[in-house]
Amino acid sequence: MSTIAQKKGFGATLWDYLTTVDHKKIAKLYLMAGGFFFLLGGIEAMVIRIQLAVPNNNFVSAGFYNEMLTMHGTTMIFLAAMPILLGLMNAVMPLQIGARDVAFPFVNALGFWLFFFGGLFLNLSWFLDGAPDAGWTSYASLSLASEGHGIDFYLLGLQISGFGTLMGGINFLVTIINMRAPGMTYMRMPLFSWTTFIGSALILFAFPPLTIGIFLLMFDRLFGANFFDVAAGGNTIIWEHFFWIFGHPEVYILILPAFGIFSEIIPTFSRKRLFGYSSMVFATVLIGFLGFMVWAHHMFTVGLGPIANAIFAVATMAIAVPTGIKIFNWLFTMWGGSIKFTVPMHWGVAFIPSFLLGGVTGIMVAAAAADYQYHDTYFVVAHFHYVIVGGVVFGIFAAVHFYWPLMFGTMLNETLGKITFWLFFIGFHLTFFIQHFLGLWGMPRRIFTFLEGQGLETGNFVSTVGAFFMAAATIVLLINVIVTSVKNKKVGVDPWGDGRTLEWSLPSPPPFYNFKQLPLVRGLDAFWIEKMEGRKRMTPAEPLGDIHMPNSSFTPVMISLGLFVAAFGVMYREDYAWGLPVIIIGLVITFGSMLYRSLKDDHGFHIHKEDLQDDDKKGVEA
Amino acid sequence: MQAEEKMTLEQWPAAPERQTLEAKNKFLGFWFFLGGETVLFASLFATYLALKDKVPSPDHALAKDLFEIPLVFLMTMILLTSSLTSVYAMYHMKNFDFKKMQLWLGVTVLLGFAFLGCEIYEFNHYVHEYGHTFTSSAFGSAFYTLVGFHGAHVTFGLGWILALMIRNAKRGLDLYNAPKFYVASLYWHFIDVVWVFIFSVVYLMGMVG
Amino acid sequence: MENNQMNTSNPKIDLDFRRKQNAEEMRHQVISFALMILFTIIAFVAVGAGFSAWFTVPFILVLAAVQVAFQLFYFMHMNHKGHEAPMLFMFSGVFFAIVMIIAYLTIIWW
């Protein structure tokens, strides 16, 4: 049980990952699955950009373009950015707060498998009935009119993966409240854990409206309900509200963890304590709260009336205040620091101006009157890509380089990392900066081609060239990952040499029980404090004792698989006779597995003190 | 100390539902889930209020035509009483009296089934007397979705409590299953909370017009 | 990770005291149940009596809110210690619920 570095066959490893409830392995699963979907979404983006490279292009048809565009947005948000961030939270947060695992290891695994099967279901639409084609927002009148089953794939797939995300959110909340190490008070918690906490709270309150919205649209499309059918008394605006009551907090669910990542990276490589820690915490909470109060700014042109527009415009602009606090705190953290320009720090420094540009255009589109001009143009496309790519994707790239040793025990190559950075940084600005102007020149969103002589040729061509730079950057990163994995040169404790927080006090990668003895936390940047006082490791807060661990389980896969099967039945219920039986079979698998789980006692197992001491000796030798 | 160890009355702690770390996690996680459920039902209430009495043509039944006081009153009383009986069950759980806990949970389940029976009768009545169905109007869709979601929660709760009762019938209370019973009773109370708003907002306000 | 401390002091004395305490609490529960039933009856009567909707609607909503407070604080024990986090999240949920319902009653473009 306690030997970590066992050589295993492929089958055994696969089974290990299918049944694992260890947060560090689930993190890898999230990273791999999310990375795969990131590549898919990237390919979809390339198709979009190639189609728009020249006027009157016929690289893809109009209908196929709509599918590409819908799937690009949906995949990137739900299946790439969210899971990768959840993966990073899984990998880092429990270690940062000094916990041995998350609060609900089983639910953690279930959350991953629900996301995975939901994403798989959504992407099977390419091979079955055609992908969804009503945009990632899937506005009701358009999505009700969409033929085939594309939209149904969207609804059922997102429903399944949404359940998984909700579970993940609750899990992280409980972990942070109940499982912090001795001395780890809330105001000593690293910023990434704080942003995980607030992000999870947003998940808890933002996903239920999406769940209901999706249910209603599904009832309309598949079961003859009339929620959005105006002729039967319905109202299409309800869908828009549901989508954005979820959708706007979703933006903060994505960006807050990215803020957290940079709040770890910038102090680490400035070798200076984070400037204004408590104001950073305060700003995070405030952004989280305001994130819920601004959803209707996506609907300024719907015609909600001047009062509603004014309220939501003012609330939206208010978010600039806490965000500004954060920007200044990062700058002041670097000010006077002894900065080391590692790859994560490159991303950190580039993030500040890039994200700031997205924030500034955010204020522009928040002005309701002006928004009538920007709405549904490429200006908006440029704005949200500056926020999501310049903020979230930069954060993900930074975190992948920063936490790679923690997750895999090896360091990614710095030179290749810098090549990735420069290619992506140049490509990103090349692609999206010009899109502001394309929008102001009148290019609408979501069109599949444009005509010659409208002044849009150069801008679009430049944008496409930039996209190729970003693709090249991603390929370099993949090469980096492969080269590093093949070399497999293991690193020890604190691989960056400047680690400040608890996770770096552990060997890389950490043993499966994380902390042999829970550490005693004596202040913010716990590990840094110990290092400054000449110690190599944390002071333990408890004597060496038995450690209780949860058992592995295959049940999460079964529960998720059941819903995956049932989803096919729900979709094809009216087309084929096998629909109903398939629903029943799927639900029996799901609820049967749940019943099995609740009837069978699972008390986990204990690692005994003696084995832990053995491990210690081996660790010294290795 | 193991959570699944046999307990005696003397060992039984004051708050058995929050004794072990697993129990504390379960307790907190379930409360957060209920926080999410609050927003979930709020979404349904908001939709219902937006679509109340929105029908395609004047010959469709409206809220004031449909609802009748006696049946709703009966259902409310049944569900409120079942909330009290599950409080009794938890009272006996804290006193380590397994038999009485099972008894009161049994009463709770029976009342839950009675409530479901009334609801099925009610829906059937609306469909056949008034032609008020899930597909007949936006009002119908919103009504059946809101009340039906609640009914589905009741059904799930019944299955859950029954599974717990049967699974633990032979082995009695310990620190492993006490939090499970406690959390299930929280869920049952939450169902009642939702019903309080359903009878006020849907039925009573529907009858007021 | 196991941090279960049993009741450290003498269990026998504890037990009697606790029994009394539990019985006391149960009495509160029954009282709150009686009040809930009473509020429900008042609400139904108010509707049956046919007052103006401007009175009845706010009236029954207030009664519902009071009833739910009883449920949460007594039946679900939110008045006990150790419920700070649940309270924070329940009230946040209620706050978002109210915002949402107001929005759906006002700005959905009749």
PDB file of C-alpha atoms in Angstrom, chain A residues 174-400:
ATOM      1  CA  VAL A 174     -16.184  21.987   2.716  1.00  0.00           C
ATOM      2  CA  THR A 175     -12.515  21.101   2.323  1.00  0.00           C
ATOM      3  CA  ILE A 176     -11.433  24.684   2.904  1.00  0.00           C
ATOM      4  CA  ILE A 177     -13.733  25.221   5.876  1.00  0.00           C
ATOM      5  CA  ASN A 178     -13.139  21.934   7.696  1.00  0.00           C
ATOM      6  CA  MET A 179      -9.733  20.636   6.734  1.00  0.00           C
ATOM      7  CA  ARG A 180      -7.198  23.421   7.126  1.00  0.00           C
ATOM      8  CA  ALA A 181      -4.033  22.464   8.984  1.00  0.00           C
ATOM      9  CA  PRO A 182      -3.500  23.664  12.572  1.00  0.00           C
ATOM     10  CA  GLY A 183      -2.739  27.382  12.521  1.00  0.00           C
ATOM     11  CA  MET A 184      -3.996  27.896   8.978  1.00  0.00           C
ATOM     12  CA  THR A 185      -6.508  30.640   9.738  1.00  0.00           C
ATOM     13  CA  TYR A 186      -8.589  32.148   6.963  1.00  0.00           C
ATOM     14  CA  MET A 187      -6.358  35.189   6.827  1.00  0.00           C
ATOM     15  CA  ARG A 188      -3.255  33.036   6.444  1.00  0.00           C
ATOM     16  CA  MET A 189      -4.676  31.107   3.537  1.00  0.00           C
ATOM     17  CA  PRO A 190      -2.761  31.489   0.262  1.00  0.00           C
ATOM     18  CA  LEU A 191      -4.598  33.526  -2.351  1.00  0.00           C
ATOM     19  CA  PHE A 192      -5.120  30.579  -4.696  1.00  0.00           C
ATOM     20  CA  SER A 193      -7.023  28.781  -1.945  1.00  0.00           C
ATOM     21  CA  TRP A 194      -9.031  31.924  -1.309  1.00  0.00           C
ATOM     22  CA  THR A 195      -9.983  32.268  -4.959  1.00  0.00           C
ATOM     23  CA  THR A 196     -10.834  28.569  -5.050  1.00  0.00           C
ATOM     24  CA  PHE A 197     -13.124  29.167  -2.100  1.00  0.00           C
ATOM     25  CA  ILE A 198     -14.921  32.140  -3.642  1.00  0.00           C
ATOM     26  CA  GLY A 199     -15.007  30.487  -7.061  1.00  0.00           C
ATOM     27  CA  SER A 200     -16.616  27.407  -5.508  1.00  0.00           C
ATOM     28  CA  ALA A 201     -19.222  29.539  -3.784  1.00  0.00           C
ATOM     29  CA  LEU A 202     -20.011  31.070  -7.177  1.00  0.00           C
ATOM     30  CA  ILE A 203     -20.331  27.574  -8.655  1.00  0.00           C
ATOM     31  CA  LEU A 204     -22.742  26.643  -5.877  1.00  0.00           C
ATOM     32  CA  PHE A 205     -25.077  29.540  -6.648  1.00  0.00           C
ATOM     33  CA  ALA A 206     -24.563  29.943 -10.395  1.00  0.00           C
ATOM     34  CA  PHE A 207     -24.985  26.372 -11.587  1.00  0.00           C
ATOM     35  CA  PRO A 208     -28.525  25.733 -10.285  1.00  0.00           C
ATOM     36  CA  PRO A 209     -30.009  28.437 -12.566  1.00  0.00           C
ATOM     37  CA  LEU A 210     -28.167  26.861 -15.506  1.00  0.00           C
ATOM     38  CA  THR A 211     -29.478  23.441 -14.504  1.00  0.00           C
ATOM     39  CA  ILE A 212     -33.030  24.768 -14.478  1.00  0.00           C
ATOM     40  CA  GLY A 213     -32.577  26.743 -17.702  1.00  0.00           C
ATOM     41  CA  ILE A 214     -31.280  23.643 -19.440  1.00  0.00           C
ATOM     42  CA  PHE A 215     -34.123  21.544 -18.045  1.00  0.00           C
ATOM     43  CA  LEU A 216     -36.693  24.028 -19.346  1.00  0.00           C
ATOM     44  CA  LEU A 217     -35.164  24.178 -22.822  1.00  0.00           C
ATOM     45  CA  MET A 218     -34.914  20.398 -22.848  1.00  0.00           C
ATOM     46  CA  PHE A 219     -38.573  20.087 -21.839  1.00  0.00           C
ATOM     47  CA  ASP A 220     -39.473  22.476 -24.654  1.00  0.00           C
ATOM     48  CA  ARG A 221     -37.450  20.663 -27.282  1.00  0.00           C
ATOM     49  CA  LEU A 222     -38.043  17.051 -26.262  1.00  0.00           C
ATOM     50  CA  PHE A 223     -41.203  16.900 -24.164  1.00  0.00           C
ATOM     51  CA  GLY A 224     -43.532  19.457 -25.734  1.00  0.00           C
ATOM     52  CA  ALA A 225     -43.424  22.082 -22.987  1.00  0.00           C
ATOM     53  CA  ASN A 226     -44.020  25.756 -23.801  1.00  0.00           C
ATOM     54  CA  PHE A 227     -41.654  27.793 -21.655  1.00  0.00           C
ATOM     55  CA  PHE A 228     -40.116  29.670 -24.541  1.00  0.00           C
ATOM     56  CA  ASP A 229     -42.903  29.292 -27.091  1.00  0.00           C
ATOM     57  CA  VAL A 230     -44.516  32.707 -27.357  1.00  0.00           C
ATOM     58  CA  ALA A 231     -47.578  31.337 -29.162  1.00  0.00           C
ATOM     59  CA  ALA A 232     -48.470  29.216 -26.136  1.00  0.00           C
ATOM     60  CA  GLY A 233     -47.860  32.011 -23.627  1.00  0.00           C
ATOM     61  CA  GLY A 234     -44.129  31.420 -23.150  1.00  0.00           C
ATOM     62  CA  ASN A 235     -41.380  33.987 -23.020  1.00  0.00           C
ATOM     63  CA  THR A 236     -37.973  33.667 -24.704  1.00  0.00           C
ATOM     64  CA  ILE A 237     -36.346  36.303 -22.518  1.00  0.00           C
ATOM     65  CA  ILE A 238     -36.490  33.879 -19.588  1.00  0.00           C
ATOM     66  CA  TRP A 239     -33.815  31.740 -21.215  1.00  0.00           C
ATOM     67  CA  GLU A 240     -31.569  34.752 -21.682  1.00  0.00           C
ATOM     68  CA  HIS A 241     -31.918  35.607 -18.005  1.00  0.00           C
ATOM     69  CA  PHE A 242     -31.192  32.042 -16.933  1.00  0.00           C
ATOM     70  CA  PHE A 243     -28.219  31.795 -19.197  1.00  0.00           C
ATOM     71  CA  TRP A 244     -26.626  35.028 -17.999  1.00  0.00           C
ATOM     72  CA  ILE A 245     -27.522  34.621 -14.318  1.00  0.00           C
ATOM     73  CA  PHE A 246     -25.326  31.586 -14.703  1.00  0.00           C
ATOM     74  CA  GLY A 247     -23.076  32.938 -17.450  1.00  0.00           C
ATOM     75  CA  HIS A 248     -21.790  36.045 -15.792  1.00  0.00           C
ATOM     76  CA  PRO A 249     -20.744  34.422 -12.510  1.00  0.00           C
ATOM     77  CA  GLU A 250     -19.181  31.772 -14.734  1.00  0.00           C
ATOM     78  CA  VAL A 251     -16.764  34.417 -16.034  1.00  0.00           C
ATOM     79  CA  TYR A 252     -15.685  35.024 -12.442  1.00  0.00           C
ATOM     80  CA  ILE A 253     -15.527  31.320 -11.708  1.00  0.00           C
ATOM     81  CA  LEU A 254     -12.923  31.248 -14.473  1.00  0.00           C
ATOM     82  CA  ILE A 255     -11.013  34.432 -13.766  1.00  0.00           C
ATOM     83  CA  LEU A 256     -10.816  34.317  -9.948  1.00  0.00           C
ATOM     84  CA  PRO A 257      -8.681  31.149  -9.861  1.00  0.00           C
ATOM     85  CA  ALA A 258      -6.476  32.733 -12.526  1.00  0.00           C
ATOM     86  CA  PHE A 259      -6.092  35.765 -10.254  1.00  0.00           C
ATOM     87  CA  GLY A 260      -5.189  33.345  -7.485  1.00  0.00           C
ATOM     88  CA  ILE A 261      -2.546  31.671  -9.635  1.00  0.00           C
ATOM     89  CA  PHE A 262      -0.885  34.986 -10.428  1.00  0.00           C
ATOM     90  CA  SER A 263      -1.094  36.004  -6.792  1.00  0.00           C
ATOM     91  CA  GLU A 264       1.053  32.945  -6.048  1.00  0.00           C
ATOM     92  CA  ILE A 265       3.458  33.292  -8.958  1.00  0.00           C
ATOM     93  CA  ILE A 266       4.211  36.999  -8.695  1.00  0.00           C
ATOM     94  CA  PRO A 267       5.285  36.971  -4.993  1.00  0.00           C
ATOM     95  CA  THR A 268       7.242  33.747  -5.512  1.00  0.00           C
ATOM     96  CA  PHE A 269       9.412  35.148  -8.283  1.00  0.00           C
ATOM     97  CA  SER A 270       9.548  38.669  -6.897  1.00  0.00           C
ATOM     98  CA  ARG A 271      10.733  36.945  -3.718  1.00  0.00           C
ATOM     99  CA  LYS A 272       8.598  39.324  -1.764  1.00  0.00           C
ATOM    100  CA  ARG A 273       5.436  38.948   0.236  1.00  0.00           C
ATOM    101  CA  LEU A 274       2.215  39.653  -1.679  1.00  0.00           C
ATOM    102  CA  PHE A 275       1.456  43.350  -1.365  1.00  0.00           C
ATOM    103  CA  GLY A 276      -1.841  44.114   0.362  1.00  0.00           C
ATOM    104  CA  TYR A 277      -2.851  40.538   1.202  1.00  0.00           C
ATOM    105  CA  SER A 278      -5.996  41.478   3.093  1.00  0.00           C
ATOM    106  CA  SER A 279      -7.150  43.893   0.397  1.00  0.00           C
ATOM    107  CA  MET A 280      -6.623  41.080  -2.123  1.00  0.00           C
ATOM    108  CA  VAL A 281      -8.924  38.837  -0.092  1.00  0.00           C
ATOM    109  CA  PHE A 282     -11.458  41.605   0.253  1.00  0.00           C
ATOM    110  CA  ALA A 283     -11.346  42.345  -3.470  1.00  0.00           C
ATOM    111  CA  THR A 284     -11.870  38.653  -4.269  1.00  0.00           C
ATOM    112  CA  VAL A 285     -14.959  38.459  -2.077  1.00  0.00           C
ATOM    113  CA  LEU A 286     -16.320  41.693  -3.509  1.00  0.00           C
ATOM    114  CA  ILE A 287     -15.792  40.581  -7.105  1.00  0.00           C
ATOM    115  CA  GLY A 288     -17.545  37.332  -6.265  1.00  0.00           C
ATOM    116  CA  PHE A 289     -20.540  39.157  -4.850  1.00  0.00           C
ATOM    117  CA  LEU A 290     -20.793  41.773  -7.583  1.00  0.00           C
ATOM    118  CA  GLY A 291     -20.416  39.051 -10.192  1.00  0.00           C
ATOM    119  CA  PHE A 292     -23.964  38.008  -9.362  1.00  0.00           C
ATOM    120  CA  MET A 293     -25.495  41.441  -9.653  1.00  0.00           C
ATOM    121  CA  VAL A 294     -24.538  42.341 -13.208  1.00  0.00           C
ATOM    122  CA  TRP A 295     -25.863  39.625 -15.501  1.00  0.00           C
ATOM    123  CA  ALA A 296     -28.252  41.853 -17.450  1.00  0.00           C
ATOM    124  CA  HIS A 297     -25.365  43.846 -18.966  1.00  0.00           C
ATOM    125  CA  HIS A 298     -25.300  41.058 -21.552  1.00  0.00           C
ATOM    126  CA  MET A 299     -28.867  42.041 -22.417  1.00  0.00           C
ATOM    127  CA  PHE A 300     -28.673  45.841 -22.745  1.00  0.00           C
ATOM    128  CA  THR A 301     -30.057  45.801 -26.278  1.00  0.00           C
ATOM    129  CA  VAL A 302     -32.923  43.428 -25.446  1.00  0.00           C
ATOM    130  CA  GLY A 303     -35.045  46.375 -24.346  1.00  0.00           C
ATOM    131  CA  LEU A 304     -35.349  45.887 -20.608  1.00  0.00           C
ATOM    132  CA  GLY A 305     -35.821  49.619 -20.198  1.00  0.00           C
ATOM    133  CA  PRO A 306     -33.580  52.477 -19.117  1.00  0.00           C
ATOM    134  CA  ILE A 307     -33.910  51.839 -15.368  1.00  0.00           C
ATOM    135  CA  ALA A 308     -32.740  48.236 -15.563  1.00  0.00           C
ATOM    136  CA  ASN A 309     -29.971  49.165 -17.979  1.00  0.00           C
ATOM    137  CA  ALA A 310     -28.777  51.976 -15.715  1.00  0.00           C
ATOM    138  CA  ILE A 311     -28.716  49.802 -12.580  1.00  0.00           C
ATOM    139  CA  PHE A 312     -26.812  47.023 -14.280  1.00  0.00           C
ATOM    140  CA  ALA A 313     -24.411  49.442 -15.985  1.00  0.00           C
ATOM    141  CA  VAL A 314     -23.466  51.052 -12.683  1.00  0.00           C
ATOM    142  CA  ALA A 315     -23.098  47.702 -10.902  1.00  0.00           C
ATOM    143  CA  THR A 316     -20.893  46.471 -13.735  1.00  0.00           C
ATOM    144  CA  MET A 317     -18.590  49.459 -13.587  1.00  0.00           C
ATOM    145  CA  ALA A 318     -18.289  48.967  -9.826  1.00  0.00           C
ATOM    146  CA  ILE A 319     -16.437  45.709 -10.473  1.00  0.00           C
ATOM    147  CA  ALA A 320     -13.570  47.729 -11.887  1.00  0.00           C
ATOM    148  CA  VAL A 321     -12.784  48.956  -8.366  1.00  0.00           C
ATOM    149  CA  PRO A 322     -11.848  45.652  -6.701  1.00  0.00           C
ATOM    150  CA  THR A 323     -10.182  44.514  -9.919  1.00  0.00           C
ATOM    151  CA  GLY A 324      -8.135  47.708  -9.950  1.00  0.00           C
ATOM    152  CA  ILE A 325      -7.080  47.020  -6.362  1.00  0.00           C
ATOM    153  CA  LYS A 326      -5.762  43.673  -7.509  1.00  0.00           C
ATOM    154  CA  ILE A 327      -3.851  45.092 -10.467  1.00  0.00           C
ATOM    155  CA  PHE A 328      -2.092  47.647  -8.243  1.00  0.00           C
ATOM    156  CA  ASN A 329      -1.308  45.049  -5.609  1.00  0.00           C
ATOM    157  CA  TRP A 330       0.429  42.862  -8.187  1.00  0.00           C
ATOM    158  CA  LEU A 331       2.414  45.820  -9.445  1.00  0.00           C
ATOM    159  CA  PHE A 332       3.427  46.810  -5.910  1.00  0.00           C
ATOM    160  CA  THR A 333       4.417  43.223  -5.178  1.00  0.00           C
ATOM    161  CA  MET A 334       6.904  43.372  -8.019  1.00  0.00           C
ATOM    162  CA  TRP A 335       8.069  46.874  -7.090  1.00  0.00           C
ATOM    163  CA  GLY A 336      11.394  46.593  -5.335  1.00  0.00           C
ATOM    164  CA  GLY A 337      11.361  42.820  -5.503  1.00  0.00           C
ATOM    165  CA  SER A 338      14.291  40.739  -6.680  1.00  0.00           C
ATOM    166  CA  ILE A 339      12.550  39.441  -9.769  1.00  0.00           C
ATOM    167  CA  LYS A 340      13.495  36.163 -11.416  1.00  0.00           C
ATOM    168  CA  PHE A 341      12.156  35.891 -14.969  1.00  0.00           C
ATOM    169  CA  THR A 342      11.123  32.275 -15.090  1.00  0.00           C
ATOM    170  CA  VAL A 343       8.462  31.072 -17.528  1.00  0.00           C
ATOM    171  CA  PRO A 344       5.582  31.448 -15.021  1.00  0.00           C
ATOM    172  CA  MET A 345       6.801  34.972 -14.256  1.00  0.00           C
ATOM    173  CA  HIS A 346       6.813  35.798 -17.991  1.00  0.00           C
ATOM    174  CA  TRP A 347       3.125  34.891 -18.078  1.00  0.00           C
ATOM    175  CA  GLY A 348       2.521  36.856 -14.903  1.00  0.00           C
ATOM    176  CA  VAL A 349       4.106  40.032 -16.216  1.00  0.00           C
ATOM    177  CA  ALA A 350       2.359  39.695 -19.576  1.00  0.00           C
ATOM    178  CA  PHE A 351      -0.969  39.001 -17.906  1.00  0.00           C
ATOM    179  CA  ILE A 352      -1.232  42.388 -16.208  1.00  0.00           C
ATOM    180  CA  PRO A 353      -1.350  44.639 -19.293  1.00  0.00           C
ATOM    181  CA  SER A 354      -3.203  42.064 -21.408  1.00  0.00           C
ATOM    182  CA  PHE A 355      -5.955  41.577 -18.876  1.00  0.00           C
ATOM    183  CA  LEU A 356      -6.061  45.301 -18.206  1.00  0.00           C
ATOM    184  CA  LEU A 357      -6.918  45.893 -21.866  1.00  0.00           C
ATOM    185  CA  GLY A 358      -9.834  43.497 -21.492  1.00  0.00           C
ATOM    186  CA  GLY A 359     -10.907  45.301 -18.348  1.00  0.00           C
ATOM    187  CA  VAL A 360     -10.815  48.711 -19.990  1.00  0.00           C
ATOM    188  CA  THR A 361     -12.942  47.579 -22.929  1.00  0.00           C
ATOM    189  CA  GLY A 362     -15.182  46.023 -20.297  1.00  0.00           C
ATOM    190  CA  ILE A 363     -15.901  49.486 -18.923  1.00  0.00           C
ATOM    191  CA  MET A 364     -16.629  50.618 -22.482  1.00  0.00           C
ATOM    192  CA  VAL A 365     -19.207  47.917 -23.129  1.00  0.00           C
ATOM    193  CA  ALA A 366     -20.640  48.412 -19.638  1.00  0.00           C
ATOM    194  CA  ALA A 367     -21.804  51.877 -20.661  1.00  0.00           C
ATOM    195  CA  ALA A 368     -25.298  50.873 -21.711  1.00  0.00           C
ATOM    196  CA  ALA A 369     -25.812  53.622 -24.261  1.00  0.00           C
ATOM    197  CA  ALA A 370     -22.495  52.990 -25.984  1.00  0.00           C
ATOM    198  CA  ASP A 371     -23.129  49.266 -25.881  1.00  0.00           C
ATOM    199  CA  TYR A 372     -25.827  49.639 -28.521  1.00  0.00           C
ATOM    200  CA  GLN A 373     -22.935  50.423 -30.852  1.00  0.00           C
ATOM    201  CA  TYR A 374     -20.627  47.615 -29.717  1.00  0.00           C
ATOM    202  CA  HIS A 375     -23.221  44.909 -29.221  1.00  0.00           C
ATOM    203  CA  ASP A 376     -22.791  41.816 -31.394  1.00  0.00           C
ATOM    204  CA  THR A 377     -19.741  43.190 -33.162  1.00  0.00           C
ATOM    205  CA  TYR A 378     -16.170  41.958 -33.162  1.00  0.00           C
ATOM    206  CA  PHE A 379     -15.477  44.590 -30.495  1.00  0.00           C
ATOM    207  CA  VAL A 380     -17.218  42.337 -28.010  1.00  0.00           C
ATOM    208  CA  VAL A 381     -15.377  39.310 -29.387  1.00  0.00           C
ATOM    209  CA  ALA A 382     -12.086  41.133 -28.827  1.00  0.00           C
ATOM    210  CA  HIS A 383     -13.166  42.207 -25.332  1.00  0.00           C
ATOM    211  CA  PHE A 384     -14.035  38.807 -23.987  1.00  0.00           C
ATOM    212  CA  HIS A 385     -11.065  37.102 -25.607  1.00  0.00           C
ATOM    213  CA  TYR A 386      -8.808  39.639 -23.909  1.00  0.00           C
ATOM    214  CA  VAL A 387     -10.429  38.736 -20.609  1.00  0.00           C
ATOM    215  CA  ILE A 388     -10.645  34.981 -21.080  1.00  0.00           C
ATOM    216  CA  VAL A 389      -7.408  34.388 -22.994  1.00  0.00           C
ATOM    217  CA  GLY A 390      -5.393  37.267 -21.550  1.00  0.00           C
ATOM    218  CA  GLY A 391      -6.610  36.339 -18.065  1.00  0.00           C
ATOM    219  CA  VAL A 392      -7.673  32.727 -17.804  1.00  0.00           C
ATOM    220  CA  VAL A 393      -5.594  31.040 -20.513  1.00  0.00           C
ATOM    221  CA  PHE A 394      -2.473  32.996 -19.518  1.00  0.00           C
ATOM    222  CA  GLY A 395      -3.196  31.860 -15.976  1.00  0.00           C
ATOM    223  CA  ILE A 396      -3.557  28.247 -17.055  1.00  0.00           C
ATOM    224  CA  PHE A 397      -0.314  28.323 -19.058  1.00  0.00           C
ATOM    225  CA  ALA A 398       1.478  29.955 -16.134  1.00  0.00           C
ATOM    226  CA  ALA A 399       0.078  27.433 -13.664  1.00  0.00           C
ATOM    227  CA  VAL A 400       0.899  24.452 -15.854  1.00  0.00           C
TER     228      VAL A 400
END
